[in-house]
Amino acid sequence: MADSKIYTNSLALPAYASNLAVMLKTNALNYGEYPVFQENIAGSLIKTTWGNFYNRIVFLQTLLAENNFHPGDRLAILSRNSLNMLELELAVMSMGAVSVPIFSEYPGNQADRLLKFCEPAFIAVADQGQYDKIRKSGSYRGIISFEPLTRTSSDNLIFPDTKIVPGNGLEIKGQDISPDTITLMMYTSGTMGLPKCVQLTHGNILSQQAAMKALWDLSRRDRFLSYLPWHHSFGGIFEKFAALVNGAVISLENGFGKDINILLENWKLVKPTIFFSVPRVYQAIATQIRNDPEVESLIFHDDLRFVFTAAAPLPTNISDIFKDHGVPVLEGWGLTETSPCCTITDPALPREEGVVGVPIPGVSLRLSEDGEINVKGPNVMRGYYHNPEATKNVLNSAWFSTGDIGEYADTGLKLISRKDRIFKLSNAEKVIPAEIENLITRNCAYLAHALIVGSGRDYPVILLF
């Protein structure tokens, strides 16, 4: 049945900066000598201050303008998370141009396909391997490389000078642009056929962080240990800008979440106050805690305030480990199209399987006739790039149709399934795979994934991993 009720947060959405350039300038003035970024190099944390970071962004804006890159242009980036990527992306976004991060581990044919679709004026690459994925490098106005290249086939290369004198006195470009200006384009995961490339504005991103300011007391004293990839909205918008907007320090996890031993080394160096991750990594941490008491004392240091999980439900047996140490496990829900967060759990309430919390300030939810969750708020995207049909399908009114099925309980929104995953058997009985999959994997440490299929068949089949 349709739920005509609209669900909102009683907290008002606080005021926020009109655009990213204003936010960066304000933070550079307020936090100039404090670190904004740090990374583990040979066992030591090498820090970058807000003052140097800001000057570097202004320098890159000037370099881009001198090379015929203008507001409204697009720059695609093929790189793992790095300081170079962060500075260049913010230089582009703040000046009124558009950043398009693309997964650095895509093979050449897939990366080149996505490059062509987003029609960038410039492409930035981390190294030779990323450069080699570009099929017709000479067809772009410019290519920026973070490292020297040994094999090139074009004369449009730019190698930014990494030496810049602090205090160059230049003003950051873009302080007068509208908050409705598109600043970031992100491909949705699993793109098949015509790609879905989400267009997000300055207002989308900054309204999201204003909402989080009303819920979380983040500050320059917080330390994020960050590995989530920046081509994806969870890491590239929600986590990254939570740190940047609040003056906290981003500590790059140089194992990129793939090696638990490297992650623990970084944890020991950084002592994060906040950690954003996905269930797979929490599972690896939990296993290490069970096997080694020293890991337990390392993880649960006095400054750890909370951990945040998304992408899939965190099994109870893992969340209970954090609960037993007095560390709240927060969970949220949203999509790239909603910048991405729409709901957050309340740390004062016990966690419930599948419940992803209440709307953040400024965001409204409602349920359609079939239980599909609809969203309205300043965080909702402008639309999909060059895909008007897909845009019309999800933004055919003031509400965004998420494709997720849910119900609203006393404790908040409960997710049931993706709309396109629900199917019927040959006897017309409806199957909601996610409910069964979650029941099977909930408390079993040996199961990472479960997948149920069987549309139109006599019975469903489950694959266990």
XYZ file of C-alpha atoms in Angstrom:
465
model
C 0.000 0.000 0.000
C 1.095 3.556 -0.606
C 2.398 5.485 2.377
C 1.222 9.062 1.890
C 3.157 10.271 4.907
C 6.303 12.333 4.304
C 9.200 11.618 6.679
C 11.623 14.410 7.612
C 14.109 15.378 10.310
C 13.022 17.823 13.003
C 16.419 19.552 12.821
C 16.665 22.440 10.371
C 19.315 22.393 7.649
C 22.041 24.852 8.714
C 23.423 27.509 6.381
C 26.376 26.479 4.225
C 28.927 27.997 1.847
C 27.614 29.008 -1.581
C 30.262 26.971 -3.410
C 33.458 24.986 -2.958
C 35.780 27.939 -3.624
C 34.258 29.874 -0.717
C 34.505 26.799 1.533
C 38.185 26.240 0.658
C 39.141 29.886 1.167
C 37.330 30.026 4.525
C 39.020 26.860 5.760
C 42.459 28.006 4.572
C 42.006 31.182 6.639
C 40.718 29.299 9.693
C 43.042 26.288 9.650
C 46.092 27.496 7.726
C 48.803 25.810 9.833
C 46.819 22.667 10.628
C 47.082 19.527 8.469
C 44.439 18.719 5.854
C 46.143 15.613 4.433
C 48.771 13.152 5.590
C 50.169 9.887 4.298
C 52.442 7.138 5.515
C 55.800 7.344 3.749
C 58.469 4.941 5.035
C 56.781 4.708 8.420
C 56.327 8.448 9.004
C 53.274 10.629 8.493
C 54.066 13.360 5.959
C 51.622 16.216 6.475
C 50.238 18.903 4.150
C 48.886 22.037 5.839
C 45.728 23.846 4.813
C 47.778 26.885 3.796
C 50.016 24.973 1.388
C 47.063 22.910 0.169
C 45.074 26.050 -0.673
C 48.008 27.692 -2.458
C 48.573 24.536 -4.470
C 44.916 24.511 -5.575
C 45.145 28.169 -6.649
C 48.364 27.418 -8.545
C 46.698 24.528 -10.384
C 43.734 26.720 -11.308
C 46.149 29.225 -12.857
C 47.979 26.464 -14.727
C 44.698 25.101 -16.094
C 43.519 28.534 -17.234
C 46.845 29.189 -18.966
C 46.360 25.937 -20.886
C 42.890 26.844 -22.172
C 40.818 24.997 -19.560
C 37.766 27.017 -18.520
C 34.714 26.955 -16.218
C 32.185 24.481 -17.585
C 34.875 22.217 -19.056
C 35.249 18.642 -17.849
C 38.411 16.941 -16.595
C 38.427 13.149 -16.281
C 40.823 11.563 -13.778
C 42.378 8.089 -13.941
C 44.202 7.698 -10.637
C 44.159 5.989 -7.288
C 43.544 8.211 -4.271
C 46.492 10.583 -3.837
C 47.338 14.124 -2.795
C 47.892 15.016 -6.460
C 44.422 13.803 -7.349
C 42.794 15.610 -4.426
C 44.434 18.959 -5.212
C 43.681 18.806 -8.943
C 40.094 17.694 -8.440
C 39.398 20.551 -6.027
C 41.112 23.060 -8.336
C 38.800 21.975 -11.156
C 35.612 21.784 -9.098
C 36.104 25.063 -7.255
C 36.786 27.101 -10.426
C 33.411 26.180 -11.932
C 34.567 23.242 -14.047
C 33.611 19.569 -13.655
C 35.648 16.646 -12.297
C 34.911 13.135 -13.628
C 36.775 10.471 -11.590
C 36.987 7.074 -13.302
C 37.925 3.808 -11.570
C 41.678 3.416 -12.041
C 41.520 -0.391 -12.236
C 39.226 -0.541 -15.247
C 40.874 -2.208 -18.247
C 41.844 0.036 -21.130
C 38.803 -0.578 -23.342
C 36.316 0.124 -20.548
C 38.195 3.200 -19.287
C 38.435 4.620 -22.802
C 34.703 4.029 -23.373
C 33.815 6.037 -20.270
C 36.324 8.751 -21.187
C 34.696 9.228 -24.573
C 31.187 9.303 -23.116
C 31.853 12.154 -20.656
C 33.575 14.250 -23.366
C 36.366 15.783 -21.254
C 38.477 18.682 -22.423
C 41.353 17.412 -20.266
C 42.355 14.047 -18.820
C 44.565 13.571 -15.764
C 46.500 10.322 -15.299
C 48.504 8.991 -12.371
C 51.212 7.280 -14.391
C 52.209 5.530 -17.611
C 49.784 2.658 -17.049
C 46.813 5.004 -16.869
C 48.032 7.057 -19.839
C 48.210 3.911 -21.979
C 44.456 3.385 -21.538
C 43.707 6.504 -23.601
C 43.167 5.383 -27.194
C 43.430 8.781 -28.929
C 45.383 10.961 -26.519
C 45.883 13.701 -29.109
C 42.146 14.297 -29.448
C 41.920 15.981 -26.040
C 42.846 19.586 -25.320
C 45.302 18.581 -22.627
C 46.567 15.595 -20.638
C 47.987 16.108 -17.154
C 50.308 13.452 -15.763
C 51.269 13.224 -12.096
C 54.449 11.328 -13.018
C 56.941 11.489 -15.928
C 55.956 9.356 -18.923
C 58.354 7.258 -20.980
C 56.001 6.539 -23.892
C 53.808 9.285 -25.350
C 52.060 9.875 -28.639
C 50.908 13.483 -28.330
C 52.230 16.958 -27.649
C 49.401 18.080 -25.335
C 51.029 16.867 -22.105
C 51.248 18.952 -18.944
C 53.382 18.055 -15.938
C 52.432 20.297 -12.985
C 55.390 21.706 -11.089
C 55.161 20.233 -7.597
C 57.270 23.047 -6.123
C 55.186 26.036 -5.139
C 56.098 28.782 -2.709
C 53.450 29.226 0.014
C 51.772 32.597 0.138
C 51.658 33.381 -3.577
C 48.889 35.911 -2.921
C 46.545 34.744 -5.693
C 42.783 34.517 -5.088
C 41.002 31.234 -5.659
C 38.811 31.276 -8.766
C 35.103 30.476 -8.568
C 33.952 32.351 -5.471
C 31.053 33.912 -7.385
C 29.646 30.841 -9.107
C 26.097 29.627 -8.401
C 25.534 26.723 -5.979
C 23.485 25.128 -8.809
C 26.600 24.813 -10.988
C 27.499 21.215 -11.859
C 30.854 20.384 -10.279
C 31.151 16.573 -10.214
C 30.108 13.743 -12.522
C 30.248 10.172 -11.178
C 29.512 6.947 -12.987
C 27.167 4.629 -11.143
C 28.577 1.178 -10.419
C 27.851 -1.724 -12.741
C 27.202 0.553 -15.710
C 26.041 -1.500 -18.712
C 24.750 -0.275 -22.081
C 24.335 3.499 -22.110
C 26.323 4.716 -19.080
C 24.696 6.495 -16.167
C 26.881 9.430 -15.206
C 25.403 11.379 -12.289
C 25.680 15.192 -12.393
C 26.071 16.816 -8.959
C 26.259 20.486 -8.022
C 28.129 22.519 -5.408
C 24.843 22.796 -3.503
C 24.270 19.034 -3.599
C 27.614 18.333 -1.928
C 27.680 21.231 0.540
C 24.054 20.819 1.667
C 24.901 17.219 2.516
C 27.764 18.278 4.750
C 25.685 21.033 6.365
C 23.189 18.328 7.342
C 25.972 16.249 8.852
C 27.208 19.259 10.834
C 23.820 19.309 12.535
C 24.204 15.628 13.487
C 27.930 15.113 14.071
C 30.381 17.266 15.994
C 33.292 17.052 13.533
C 36.262 19.419 13.806
C 39.908 19.952 12.837
C 40.827 17.604 15.705
C 39.327 14.620 13.896
C 41.453 12.177 11.918
C 40.037 10.102 9.074
C 41.882 6.966 7.991
C 40.754 6.883 4.389
C 40.947 4.111 1.799
C 37.494 4.261 0.138
C 38.032 5.075 -3.573
C 37.241 8.599 -4.705
C 35.573 7.533 -7.946
C 32.741 6.196 -5.755
C 30.287 8.408 -3.858
C 30.781 6.840 -0.397
C 34.460 7.772 -0.299
C 34.642 10.493 -2.945
C 31.768 12.616 -1.624
C 30.511 11.540 1.776
C 33.743 10.705 3.599
C 36.121 13.048 1.785
C 33.982 16.160 2.086
C 33.010 15.340 5.677
C 36.698 15.778 6.463
C 37.356 18.756 4.167
C 34.334 20.859 5.140
C 35.035 20.444 8.854
C 38.784 21.041 8.686
C 39.625 17.463 9.726
C 42.672 15.652 8.380
C 42.446 12.965 5.691
C 45.004 10.239 6.371
C 45.559 8.179 3.241
C 45.491 4.432 3.933
C 48.171 3.405 1.460
C 47.066 -0.227 1.393
C 43.764 0.984 -0.097
C 41.812 -1.393 2.146
C 43.216 -4.470 0.405
C 45.765 -5.610 3.007
C 44.673 -5.854 6.635
C 48.272 -5.757 7.900
C 48.991 -2.466 6.096
C 45.702 -1.073 7.371
C 46.670 -1.934 10.951
C 50.069 -0.284 10.485
C 48.330 2.890 9.349
C 45.814 2.639 12.187
C 48.700 2.567 14.668
C 50.277 5.667 13.109
C 47.102 7.706 12.658
C 44.906 6.591 15.554
C 41.760 7.580 13.639
C 38.940 9.232 15.514
C 36.458 8.245 12.781
C 36.562 5.363 10.331
C 34.392 4.896 7.241
C 34.376 1.416 5.764
C 32.384 -1.498 4.352
C 31.477 -4.855 5.969
C 34.270 -6.780 4.245
C 36.972 -4.685 5.939
C 35.184 -4.738 9.304
C 35.095 -8.533 8.992
C 38.873 -8.591 8.466
C 39.387 -6.317 11.491
C 37.117 -8.510 13.628
C 39.082 -11.619 12.646
C 42.359 -9.956 13.655
C 40.855 -8.862 16.990
C 39.757 -12.432 17.767
C 43.229 -13.775 16.945
C 45.388 -11.142 18.648
C 44.629 -9.208 21.878
C 47.157 -6.532 20.859
C 45.075 -5.711 17.793
C 42.070 -5.212 20.054
C 43.899 -2.561 22.114
C 45.233 -0.968 18.922
C 41.797 -0.580 17.329
C 39.953 0.586 20.427
C 42.155 3.495 21.476
C 40.731 6.323 23.578
C 40.229 8.771 20.699
C 38.069 6.502 18.507
C 34.643 8.191 18.462
C 32.603 6.098 16.027
C 32.774 3.959 12.911
C 30.489 4.248 9.908
C 29.372 1.414 7.641
C 27.525 1.390 4.337
C 27.078 -0.560 1.078
C 25.597 -3.607 2.886
C 24.292 -4.506 6.365
C 27.014 -5.131 8.945
C 26.503 -8.557 10.573
C 25.475 -8.392 14.234
C 28.403 -10.495 15.422
C 30.794 -7.848 14.058
C 28.922 -4.744 15.215
C 28.676 -6.269 18.705
C 32.488 -6.175 18.988
C 32.417 -2.380 18.632
C 29.352 -2.069 20.838
C 31.089 -4.020 23.629
C 33.930 -1.466 23.530
C 31.567 1.520 23.681
C 32.213 2.569 20.054
C 28.988 3.402 18.171
C 28.487 1.777 14.766
C 26.607 4.240 12.564
C 24.918 3.201 9.370
C 23.424 5.178 6.523
C 21.664 4.823 3.215
C 21.692 6.692 -0.050
C 22.804 6.628 -3.666
C 25.260 8.485 -5.856
C 22.210 10.354 -7.202
C 21.554 11.733 -3.692
C 25.112 12.922 -2.983
C 24.928 10.153 -1.487
C 23.494 10.105 2.039
C 19.752 10.304 2.816
C 19.450 8.633 6.222
C 21.640 8.107 9.287
C 21.103 5.865 12.311
C 20.882 7.351 15.793
C 23.811 6.149 17.974
C 21.556 6.400 21.035
C 19.300 3.638 19.700
C 20.174 -0.076 19.501
C 21.122 -1.209 16.003
C 18.482 -3.157 14.115
C 19.253 -5.337 11.119
C 18.211 -3.521 7.942
C 17.272 -0.244 9.643
C 19.294 2.612 8.159
C 18.019 5.487 10.258
C 16.015 8.649 9.770
C 16.297 11.360 7.102
C 19.146 13.828 7.501
C 18.178 17.520 7.875
C 16.749 18.965 4.664
C 15.852 15.575 3.156
C 12.309 14.153 2.867
C 11.263 10.539 2.230
C 8.013 8.914 1.159
C 6.971 5.427 0.005
C 5.179 4.804 -3.287
C 2.374 2.300 -3.932
C 4.796 -0.624 -4.319
C 6.998 0.430 -1.392
C 9.665 2.171 -3.477
C 11.497 4.867 -1.514
C 11.276 8.380 -2.982
C 13.584 11.224 -1.938
C 13.364 14.995 -2.137
C 15.957 17.518 -0.988
C 18.907 19.747 -1.924
C 21.092 16.626 -2.227
C 19.265 15.211 -5.287
C 21.260 15.225 -8.529
C 20.645 17.445 -11.555
C 20.279 14.369 -13.800
C 22.280 11.820 -15.806
C 24.717 13.196 -18.386
C 23.506 12.597 -21.965
C 20.845 10.143 -20.772
C 17.491 11.975 -20.753
C 15.411 8.789 -20.769
C 17.042 7.438 -17.600
C 16.742 10.872 -16.007
C 13.033 11.078 -16.813
C 12.462 7.614 -15.334
C 13.741 8.669 -11.907
C 13.071 12.428 -11.848
C 9.624 12.652 -13.400
C 8.299 14.781 -10.532
C 9.672 16.707 -7.566
C 10.700 13.337 -6.096
C 13.608 11.049 -6.988
C 12.693 7.374 -7.399
C 15.516 5.387 -5.790
C 14.695 1.847 -6.949
C 14.972 0.633 -3.335
C 12.004 -0.981 -1.581
C 11.524 -0.213 2.095
C 9.181 0.408 4.992
C 9.189 2.969 7.762
C 9.333 1.772 11.362
C 9.468 3.621 14.691
C 13.269 3.575 14.560
C 13.511 4.761 10.966
C 13.720 3.464 7.427
C 14.093 -0.276 6.914
C 15.490 -1.516 3.602
C 13.883 -4.597 2.077
C 15.326 -5.027 -1.394
C 16.189 -3.442 -4.701
C 13.016 -3.127 -6.748
C 14.580 -4.854 -9.754
C 15.696 -7.862 -7.650
C 12.219 -8.930 -6.516
C 10.916 -11.753 -8.684
C 8.149 -14.356 -8.920
C 8.430 -18.126 -9.205
C 6.458 -20.140 -11.753
C 3.618 -20.506 -9.216
C 3.409 -16.663 -8.958
C 4.833 -16.658 -5.430
C 6.871 -13.487 -4.839
C 10.464 -13.823 -3.634
C 12.380 -10.981 -1.962
C 15.998 -12.237 -2.240
C 17.597 -9.730 0.123
C 15.484 -10.834 3.110
C 16.534 -14.467 2.710
C 20.168 -13.616 1.917
C 20.448 -11.480 5.051
C 18.914 -14.198 7.236
C 21.425 -16.755 5.962
C 24.545 -14.589 6.245
C 23.615 -12.582 9.352
C 25.520 -14.482 12.010
C 27.860 -16.711 10.038
C 31.456 -15.491 9.973
C 32.305 -17.926 7.157
C 29.874 -16.492 4.604
C 30.791 -13.309 2.768
C 27.943 -13.210 0.230
C 24.711 -14.967 -0.679
C 22.863 -14.577 -3.980
C 19.373 -15.897 -4.725
C 18.018 -16.261 -8.264
C 15.069 -18.078 -9.852
C 12.723 -15.723 -11.693
C 10.084 -17.789 -13.523
C 11.508 -21.081 -12.209
C 9.832 -23.710 -10.031
C 12.120 -22.926 -7.091
C 14.856 -20.439 -6.163
C 18.560 -21.298 -6.095
C 21.146 -19.750 -3.788
C 24.869 -19.288 -4.385
C 26.990 -18.995 -1.215
C 30.472 -17.479 -1.101
